[in-house]
Tab-separated table of C-alpha atoms in Angstrom:
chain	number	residue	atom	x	y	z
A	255	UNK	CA	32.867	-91.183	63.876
A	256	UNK	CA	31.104	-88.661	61.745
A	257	UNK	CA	31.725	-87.796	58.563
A	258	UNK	CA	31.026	-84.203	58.068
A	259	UNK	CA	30.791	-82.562	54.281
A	260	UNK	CA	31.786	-79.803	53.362
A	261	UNK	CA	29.953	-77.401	50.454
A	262	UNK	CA	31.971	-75.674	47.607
A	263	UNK	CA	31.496	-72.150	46.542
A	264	UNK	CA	30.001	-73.658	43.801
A	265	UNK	CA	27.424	-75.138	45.725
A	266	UNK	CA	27.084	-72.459	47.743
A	267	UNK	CA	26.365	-70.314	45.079
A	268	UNK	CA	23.400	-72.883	43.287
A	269	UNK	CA	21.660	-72.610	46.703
A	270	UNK	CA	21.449	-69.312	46.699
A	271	UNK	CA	20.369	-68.874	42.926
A	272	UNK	CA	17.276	-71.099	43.925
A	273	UNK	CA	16.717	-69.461	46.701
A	274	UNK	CA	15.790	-66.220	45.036
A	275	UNK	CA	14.469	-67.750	42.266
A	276	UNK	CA	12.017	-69.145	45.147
A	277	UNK	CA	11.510	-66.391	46.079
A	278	UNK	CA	10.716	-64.595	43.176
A	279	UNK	CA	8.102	-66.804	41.732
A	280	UNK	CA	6.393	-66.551	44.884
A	281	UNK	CA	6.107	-62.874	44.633
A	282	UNK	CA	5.133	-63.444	40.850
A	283	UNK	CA	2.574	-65.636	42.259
A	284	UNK	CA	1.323	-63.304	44.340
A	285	UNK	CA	1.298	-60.716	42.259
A	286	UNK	CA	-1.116	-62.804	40.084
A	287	UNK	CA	-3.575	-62.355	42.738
A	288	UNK	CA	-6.613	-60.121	41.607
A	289	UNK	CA	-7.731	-57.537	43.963
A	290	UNK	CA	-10.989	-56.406	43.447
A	291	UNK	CA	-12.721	-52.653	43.764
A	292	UNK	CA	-16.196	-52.491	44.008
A	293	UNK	CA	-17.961	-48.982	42.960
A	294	UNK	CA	-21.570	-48.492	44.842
A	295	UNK	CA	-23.782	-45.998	42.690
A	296	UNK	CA	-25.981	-43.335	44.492
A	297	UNK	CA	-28.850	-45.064	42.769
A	298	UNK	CA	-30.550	-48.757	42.468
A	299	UNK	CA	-28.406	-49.501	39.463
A	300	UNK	CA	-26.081	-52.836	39.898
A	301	UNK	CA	-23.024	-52.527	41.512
A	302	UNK	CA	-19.741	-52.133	39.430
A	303	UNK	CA	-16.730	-53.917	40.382
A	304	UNK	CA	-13.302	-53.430	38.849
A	305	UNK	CA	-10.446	-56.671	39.316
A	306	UNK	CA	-6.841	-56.066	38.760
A	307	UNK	CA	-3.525	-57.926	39.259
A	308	UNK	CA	-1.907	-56.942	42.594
A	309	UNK	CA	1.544	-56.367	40.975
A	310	UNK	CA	0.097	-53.699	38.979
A	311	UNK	CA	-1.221	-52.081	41.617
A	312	UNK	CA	1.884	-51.949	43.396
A	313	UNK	CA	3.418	-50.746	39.900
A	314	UNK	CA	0.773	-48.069	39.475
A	315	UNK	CA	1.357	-46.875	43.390
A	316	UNK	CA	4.795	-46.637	43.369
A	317	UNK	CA	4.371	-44.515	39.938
A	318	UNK	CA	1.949	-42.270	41.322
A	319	UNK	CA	4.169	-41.868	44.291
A	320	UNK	CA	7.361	-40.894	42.054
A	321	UNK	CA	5.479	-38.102	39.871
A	322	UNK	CA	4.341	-37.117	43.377
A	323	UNK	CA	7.841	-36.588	44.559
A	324	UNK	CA	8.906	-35.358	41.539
A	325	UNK	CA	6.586	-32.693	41.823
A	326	UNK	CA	7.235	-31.598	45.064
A	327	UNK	CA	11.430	-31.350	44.500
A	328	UNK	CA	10.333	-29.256	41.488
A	329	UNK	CA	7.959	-27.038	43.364
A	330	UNK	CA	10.820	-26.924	46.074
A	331	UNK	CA	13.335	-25.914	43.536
A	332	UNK	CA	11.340	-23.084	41.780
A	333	UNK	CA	9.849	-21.639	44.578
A	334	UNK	CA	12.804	-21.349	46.996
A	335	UNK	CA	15.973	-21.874	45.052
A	336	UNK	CA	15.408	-20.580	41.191
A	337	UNK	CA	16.757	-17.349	40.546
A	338	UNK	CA	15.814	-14.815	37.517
A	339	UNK	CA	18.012	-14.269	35.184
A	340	UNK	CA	17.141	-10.559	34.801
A	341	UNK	CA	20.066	-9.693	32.005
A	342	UNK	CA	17.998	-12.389	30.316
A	343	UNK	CA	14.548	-11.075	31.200
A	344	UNK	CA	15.692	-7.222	30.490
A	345	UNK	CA	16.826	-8.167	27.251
A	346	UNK	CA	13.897	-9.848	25.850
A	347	UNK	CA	11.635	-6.753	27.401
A	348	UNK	CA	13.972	-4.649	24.940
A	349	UNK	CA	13.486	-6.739	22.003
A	350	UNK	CA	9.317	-6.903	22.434
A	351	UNK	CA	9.819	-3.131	22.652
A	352	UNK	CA	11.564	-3.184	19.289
A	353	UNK	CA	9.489	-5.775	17.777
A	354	UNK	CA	6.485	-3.631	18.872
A	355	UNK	CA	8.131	-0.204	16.998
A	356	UNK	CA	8.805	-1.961	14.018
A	357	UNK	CA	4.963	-3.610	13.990
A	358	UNK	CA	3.592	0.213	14.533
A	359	UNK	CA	6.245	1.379	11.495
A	360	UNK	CA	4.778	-1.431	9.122
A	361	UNK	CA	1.523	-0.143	9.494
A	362	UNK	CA	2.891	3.598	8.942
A	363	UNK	CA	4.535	1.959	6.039
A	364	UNK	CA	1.384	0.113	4.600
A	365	UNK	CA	-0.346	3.543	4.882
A	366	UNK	CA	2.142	5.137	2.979
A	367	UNK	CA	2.549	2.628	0.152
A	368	UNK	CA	-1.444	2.646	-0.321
A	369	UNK	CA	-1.412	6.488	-0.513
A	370	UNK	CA	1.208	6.232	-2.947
A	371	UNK	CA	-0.678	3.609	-4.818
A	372	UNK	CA	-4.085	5.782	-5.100
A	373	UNK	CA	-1.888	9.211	-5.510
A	374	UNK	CA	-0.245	6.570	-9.254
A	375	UNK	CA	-3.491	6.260	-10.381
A	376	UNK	CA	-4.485	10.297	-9.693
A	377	UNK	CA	-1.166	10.397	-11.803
A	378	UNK	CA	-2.205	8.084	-14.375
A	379	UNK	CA	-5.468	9.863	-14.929
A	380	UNK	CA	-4.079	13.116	-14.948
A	381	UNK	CA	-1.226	12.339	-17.796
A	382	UNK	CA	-3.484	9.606	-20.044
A	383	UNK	CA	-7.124	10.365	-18.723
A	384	UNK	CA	-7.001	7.110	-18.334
A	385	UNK	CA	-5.383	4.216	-15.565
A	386	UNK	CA	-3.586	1.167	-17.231
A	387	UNK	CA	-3.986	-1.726	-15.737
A	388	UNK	CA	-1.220	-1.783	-13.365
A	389	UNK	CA	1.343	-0.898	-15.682
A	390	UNK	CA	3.601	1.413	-13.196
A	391	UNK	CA	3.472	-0.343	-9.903
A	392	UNK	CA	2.622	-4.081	-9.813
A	393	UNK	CA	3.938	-7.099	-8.157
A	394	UNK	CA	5.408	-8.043	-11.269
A	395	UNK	CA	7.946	-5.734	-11.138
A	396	UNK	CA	8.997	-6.432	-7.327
A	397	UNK	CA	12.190	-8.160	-6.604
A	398	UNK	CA	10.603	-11.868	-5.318
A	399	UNK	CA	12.430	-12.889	-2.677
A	400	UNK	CA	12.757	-17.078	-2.191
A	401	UNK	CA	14.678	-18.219	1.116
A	402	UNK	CA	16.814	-21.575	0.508
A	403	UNK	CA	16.965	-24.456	2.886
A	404	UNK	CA	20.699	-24.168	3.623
A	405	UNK	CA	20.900	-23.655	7.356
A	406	UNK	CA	24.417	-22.418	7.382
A	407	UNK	CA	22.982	-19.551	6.091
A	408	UNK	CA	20.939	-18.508	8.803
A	409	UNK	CA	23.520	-19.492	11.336
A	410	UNK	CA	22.593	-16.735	13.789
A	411	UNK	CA	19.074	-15.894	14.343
A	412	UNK	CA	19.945	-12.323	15.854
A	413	UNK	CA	22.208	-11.522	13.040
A	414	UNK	CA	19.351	-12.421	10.703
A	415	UNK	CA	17.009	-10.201	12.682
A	416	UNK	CA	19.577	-7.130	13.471
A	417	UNK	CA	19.986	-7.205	9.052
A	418	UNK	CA	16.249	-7.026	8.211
A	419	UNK	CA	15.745	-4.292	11.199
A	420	UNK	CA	18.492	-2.255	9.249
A	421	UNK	CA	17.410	-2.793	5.890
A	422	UNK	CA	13.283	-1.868	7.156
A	423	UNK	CA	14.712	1.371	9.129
A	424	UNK	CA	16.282	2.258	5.287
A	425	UNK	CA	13.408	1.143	3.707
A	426	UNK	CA	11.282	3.369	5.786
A	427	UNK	CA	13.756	6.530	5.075
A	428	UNK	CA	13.769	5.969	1.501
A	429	UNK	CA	10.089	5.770	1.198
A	430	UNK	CA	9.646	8.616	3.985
A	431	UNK	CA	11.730	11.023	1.647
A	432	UNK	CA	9.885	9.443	-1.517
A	433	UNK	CA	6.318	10.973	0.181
A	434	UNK	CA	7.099	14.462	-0.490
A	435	UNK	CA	8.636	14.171	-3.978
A	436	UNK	CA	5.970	12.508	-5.015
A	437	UNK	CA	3.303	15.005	-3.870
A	438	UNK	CA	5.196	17.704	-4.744
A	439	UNK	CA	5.203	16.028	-8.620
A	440	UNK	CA	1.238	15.725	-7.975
A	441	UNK	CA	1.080	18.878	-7.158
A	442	UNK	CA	2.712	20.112	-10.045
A	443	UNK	CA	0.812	18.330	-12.698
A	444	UNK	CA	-2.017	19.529	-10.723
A	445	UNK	CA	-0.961	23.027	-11.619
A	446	UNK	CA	-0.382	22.252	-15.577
A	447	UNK	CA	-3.359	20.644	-15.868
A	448	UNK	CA	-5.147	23.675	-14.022
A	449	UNK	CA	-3.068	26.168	-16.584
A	450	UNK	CA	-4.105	24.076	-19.042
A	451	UNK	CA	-7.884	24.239	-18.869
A	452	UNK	CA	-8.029	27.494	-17.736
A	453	UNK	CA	-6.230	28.462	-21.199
A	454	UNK	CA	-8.043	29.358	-24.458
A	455	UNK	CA	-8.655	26.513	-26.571
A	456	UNK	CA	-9.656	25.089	-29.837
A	457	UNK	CA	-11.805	27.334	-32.158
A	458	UNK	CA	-14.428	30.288	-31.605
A	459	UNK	CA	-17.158	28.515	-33.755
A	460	UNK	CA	-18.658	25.258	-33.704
A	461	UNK	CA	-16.786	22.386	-35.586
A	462	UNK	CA	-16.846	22.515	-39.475
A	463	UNK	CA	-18.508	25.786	-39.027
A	464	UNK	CA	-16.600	28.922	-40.801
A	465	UNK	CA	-13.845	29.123	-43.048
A	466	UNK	CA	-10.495	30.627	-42.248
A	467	UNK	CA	-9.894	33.536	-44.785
A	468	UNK	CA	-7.023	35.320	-43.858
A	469	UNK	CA	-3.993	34.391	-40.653
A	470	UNK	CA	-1.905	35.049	-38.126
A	471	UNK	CA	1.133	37.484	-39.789
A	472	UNK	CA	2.115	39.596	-42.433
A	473	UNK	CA	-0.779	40.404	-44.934
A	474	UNK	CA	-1.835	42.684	-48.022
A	475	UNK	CA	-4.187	44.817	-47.171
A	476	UNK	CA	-7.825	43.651	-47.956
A	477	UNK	CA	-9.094	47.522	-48.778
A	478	UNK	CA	-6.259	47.946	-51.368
A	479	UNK	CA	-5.242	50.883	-49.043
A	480	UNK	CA	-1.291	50.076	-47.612
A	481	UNK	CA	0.339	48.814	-50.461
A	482	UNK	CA	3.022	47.093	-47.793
A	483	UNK	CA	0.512	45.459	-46.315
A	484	UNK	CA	-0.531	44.636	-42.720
A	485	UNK	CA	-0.150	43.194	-39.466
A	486	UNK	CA	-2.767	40.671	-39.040
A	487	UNK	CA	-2.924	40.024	-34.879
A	488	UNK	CA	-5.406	37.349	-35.367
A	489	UNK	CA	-7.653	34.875	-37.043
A	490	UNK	CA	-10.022	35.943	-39.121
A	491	UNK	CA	-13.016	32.832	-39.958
A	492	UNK	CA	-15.824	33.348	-42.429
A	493	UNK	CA	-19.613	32.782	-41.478
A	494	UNK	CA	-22.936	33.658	-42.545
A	495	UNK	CA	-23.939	36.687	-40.086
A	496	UNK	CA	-25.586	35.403	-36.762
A	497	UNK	CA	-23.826	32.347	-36.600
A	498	UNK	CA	-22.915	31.902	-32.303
A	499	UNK	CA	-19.568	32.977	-31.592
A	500	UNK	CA	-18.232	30.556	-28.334
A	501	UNK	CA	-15.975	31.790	-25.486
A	502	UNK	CA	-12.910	29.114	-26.074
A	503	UNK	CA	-11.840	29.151	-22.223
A	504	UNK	CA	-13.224	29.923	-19.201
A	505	UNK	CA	-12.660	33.511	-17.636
A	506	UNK	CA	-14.578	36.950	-17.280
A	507	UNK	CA	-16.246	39.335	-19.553
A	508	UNK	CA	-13.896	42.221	-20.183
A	509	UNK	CA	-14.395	45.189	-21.946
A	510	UNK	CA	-17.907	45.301	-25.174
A	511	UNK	CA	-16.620	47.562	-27.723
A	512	UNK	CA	-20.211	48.504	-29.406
A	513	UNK	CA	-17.751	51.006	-31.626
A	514	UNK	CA	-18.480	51.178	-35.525
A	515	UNK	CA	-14.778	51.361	-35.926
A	516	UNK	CA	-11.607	48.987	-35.854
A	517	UNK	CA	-12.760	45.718	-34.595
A	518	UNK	CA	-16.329	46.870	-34.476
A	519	UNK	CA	-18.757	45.646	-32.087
A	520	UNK	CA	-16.149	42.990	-29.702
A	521	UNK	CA	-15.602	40.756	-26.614
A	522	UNK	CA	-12.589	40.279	-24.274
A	523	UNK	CA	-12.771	37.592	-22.118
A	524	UNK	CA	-10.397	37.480	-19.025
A	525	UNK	CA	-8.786	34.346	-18.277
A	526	UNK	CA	-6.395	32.980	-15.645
A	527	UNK	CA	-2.835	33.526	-15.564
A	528	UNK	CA	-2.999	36.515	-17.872
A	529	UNK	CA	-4.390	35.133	-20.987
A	530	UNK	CA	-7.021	37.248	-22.917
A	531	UNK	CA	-9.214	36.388	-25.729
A	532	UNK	CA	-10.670	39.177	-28.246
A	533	UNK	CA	-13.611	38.403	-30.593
A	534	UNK	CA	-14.370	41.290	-33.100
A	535	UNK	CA	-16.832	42.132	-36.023
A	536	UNK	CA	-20.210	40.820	-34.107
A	537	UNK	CA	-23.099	42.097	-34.962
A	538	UNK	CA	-24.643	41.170	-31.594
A	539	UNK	CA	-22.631	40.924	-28.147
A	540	UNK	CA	-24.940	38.396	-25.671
A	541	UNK	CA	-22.691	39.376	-22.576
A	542	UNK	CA	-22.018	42.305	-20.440
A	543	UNK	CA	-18.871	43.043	-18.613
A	544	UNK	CA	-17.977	41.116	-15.125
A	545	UNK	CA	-20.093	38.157	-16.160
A	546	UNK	CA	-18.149	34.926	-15.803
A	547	UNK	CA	-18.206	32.647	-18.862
A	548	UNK	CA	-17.300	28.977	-19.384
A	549	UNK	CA	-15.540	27.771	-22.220
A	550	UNK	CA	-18.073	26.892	-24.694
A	551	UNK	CA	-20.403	29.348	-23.481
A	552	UNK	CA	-22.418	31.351	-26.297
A	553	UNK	CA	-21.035	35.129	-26.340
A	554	UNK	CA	-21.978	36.625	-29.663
A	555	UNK	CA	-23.223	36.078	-32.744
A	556	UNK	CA	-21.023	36.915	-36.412
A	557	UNK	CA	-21.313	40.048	-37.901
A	558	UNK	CA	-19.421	42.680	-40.456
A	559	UNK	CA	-18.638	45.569	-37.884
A	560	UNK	CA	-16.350	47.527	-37.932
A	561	UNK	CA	-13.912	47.404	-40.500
A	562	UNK	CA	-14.932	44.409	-42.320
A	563	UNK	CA	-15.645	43.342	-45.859
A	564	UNK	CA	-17.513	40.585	-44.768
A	565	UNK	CA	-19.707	38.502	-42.194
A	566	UNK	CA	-16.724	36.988	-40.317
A	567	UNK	CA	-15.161	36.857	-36.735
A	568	UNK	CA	-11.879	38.226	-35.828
A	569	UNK	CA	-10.156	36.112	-33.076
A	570	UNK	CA	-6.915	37.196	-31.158
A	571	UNK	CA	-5.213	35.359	-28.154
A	572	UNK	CA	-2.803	37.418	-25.786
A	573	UNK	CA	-1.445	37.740	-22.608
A	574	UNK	CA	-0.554	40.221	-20.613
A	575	UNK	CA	0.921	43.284	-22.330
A	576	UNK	CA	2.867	40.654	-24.684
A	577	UNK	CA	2.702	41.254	-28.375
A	578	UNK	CA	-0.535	38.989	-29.765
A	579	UNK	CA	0.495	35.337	-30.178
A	580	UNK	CA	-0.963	33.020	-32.915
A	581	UNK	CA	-4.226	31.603	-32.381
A	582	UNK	CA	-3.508	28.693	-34.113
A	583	UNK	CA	-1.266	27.241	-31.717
A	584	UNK	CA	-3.898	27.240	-29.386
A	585	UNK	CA	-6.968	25.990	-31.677
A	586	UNK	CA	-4.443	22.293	-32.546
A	587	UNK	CA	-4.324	21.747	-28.654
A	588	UNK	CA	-7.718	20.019	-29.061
C-alpha cells in the first residue's frame, strides 16, 4: 500500500516563493540581453551601432507610451470637455483695461511733474536770478518708502492693488489742481518782474558822476525869492554842462520843452503802466518825440536852462496824474 504525503500551507507557500523568484531572475536574465541598433550613414563613413539592455528598452517603451497617453486624455479633455470660465476671463479683461488707464495716467503724470520741475527752476531764476542746486524739489525731501518682509501684511493682493489705485487717482487730483496754481503763480511773477523792468530805475547819470544838491520835499528857495520856501518835485544832481543825461527805464519820448523858462530845455519819457520820467535844465535834448528809448539810452546832455543857478539836471518820477513821488525810492532799487 502507498503511502501518500501530504504538503502544508507552509510548503505550499515556499514553492510558490521559488517559483516566482524563478521566474523573475529569468526575466532579469533576459533583460540583460543587449539588443543592438545599427545606424547606416548616407555616405562611405563606418557604420554606427548603438547596444542597449533589453529591459531598458522595454522601460523606455512603455514610458514613451504613457506620456503618449497622457497626452492624448489631455488633448481629449481640453478640446471637448474644458469649459471657460468667462466671469474669470471678463474680469481679468477689466483689470488689463484698468492697468492700461493707470499706465497712460503715469505718463500724464510724469509729464506733469517734469513741467513742474522746469516751470521751479523758471521760478528760481525769476526770484534769485539764479537756480540752487536742487534746493526746492529734490529726492531728499520725498517720503522714501521701504516695504517689510512680513507677509501678513500683504495678505490680499487685490486689496493691496484696489489701495494704491485710490491713493494714484488722489495723487493725480492733487497734482491736476496743483498745475494751475502753479502757473497762475508763474504768471504772476511774470507780471512783477515785467512791472519791474519796465519801471524807472537807478540814477539819470552815470555812476559816481554828479552830486546831489538839493531833494525830494520842502526847500528854501535857492533865488532868495519865497521866504517859505518851496516844493521841490524832484532831484536835482550837479554836473559840469554836457555831461550825458540817461533815460533810467525803457518807454517813449514824450513831450521836448526847448522853453527858456521853468524846467528849461526837458525830456519826458513814457513808460509802461503809467510811470513818467521828466529830465529838466539840458542844454541839449538828443531825442525827438515818439522815439522809443531803452533804459540806459543817451537822451541829453546837462545844462543850466531854465531856471537854474547852475549846470545840473532836474529829475522827477510820476505816474499818472498822481502828485510827483520821490525819486529816490526808485534810484536804491538798483
Amino acid at each position: 500500500m502507498e503511502e501518500t504525503y501530504s504538503t502544508t500551507t507552509y510548503e505550499r507557500l515556499l514553492i510558490s516563493q521559488l517559483r516566482w523568484k524563478k521566474r523573475i531572475l529569468k526575466l532579469l536574465d533576459k533583460g540583460k540581453q543587449k539588443v543592438s541598433f545599427v545606424l547606416i550613414p548616407n555616405n562611405e563613413k563606418a557604420l554606427f551601432q548603438v547596444e542597449i539592455s533589453l529591459g531598458m528598452l522595454v522601460f523606455l517603451s512603455a514610458l514613451s507610451a504613457a506620456l503618449i497617453g497622457l497626452s492624448l486624455v489631455f488633448l481629449v479633455y481640453f478640446s471637448f470637455f474644458f469649459q471657460h470660465n468667462l466671469s474669470l476671463e471678463k474680469r481679468t479683461e477689466t483689470q488689463l483695461t484698468s492697468f492700461l488707464f493707470y499706465d497712460l495716467l503715469s505718463q500724464d503724470l510724469t509729464e506733469s511733474v517734469q513741467d513742474l520741475e522746469h516751470a521751479t527752476e523758471d521760478l528760481n531764476q525769476l526770484a534769485w536770478d539764479q537756480i540752487p542746486e536742487k534746493e526746492m524739489i529734490t529726492q531728499d525731501y520725498l517720503l522714501k518708502e521701504e516695504f517689510e518682509k512680513d507677509e501678513t501684511q500683504l495678505d490680499s493682493n487685490l486689496n493691496l492693488y484696489k489701495n494704491v489705485v485710490t491713493t494714484y487717482k488722489e495723487f493725480g487730483v492733487r497734482l491736476g489742481n496743483l498745475v494751475p496754481n502753479f502757473q497762475n503763480a508763474i504768471d504772476y511773477l511774470s507780471m512783477r518782474e515785467s512791472i519791474f523792468y519796465s519801471m524807472p530805475r537807478g540814477r539819470p547819470l552815470k555812476p559816481g558822476v554828479g552830486v546831489v544838491t538839493s531833494t525830494f520835499g520842502y526847500r528854501s528857495d535857492p533865488f532868495g525869492i519865497l521866504p517859505v520856501g518851496e516844493y521841490h518835485s524832484g532831484i536835482d544832481f550837479a554836473a559840469g554842462e554836457g555831461t550825458p543825461i540817461y533815460a533810467t527805464g525803457p518807454g517813449v519820448i514824450g513831450d521836448v520843452d526847448a522853453a527858456a523858462g521853468g524846467l528849461g530845455r526837458s525830456v519826458r519819457i513814457n513808460h509802461e503802466n503809467g510811470f513818467f520820467t521828466l529830465y529838466g535844465h539840458c542844454s541839449q535834448v538828443l531825442v525827438a518825440p515818439g522815439d522809443k528809448v531803452k533804459r540806459g539810452d543817451k537822451i541829453a546832455l546837462v545844462g543850466q536852462t531854465g531856471k537854474a543857478t547852475g549846470a545840473h539836471i532836474h529829475y522827477e518820477v510820476r505816474i499818472g496824474l498822481d502828485a510827483p513821488l520821490d525819486p529816490e525810492e526808485f534810484i536804491n532799487l538798483d
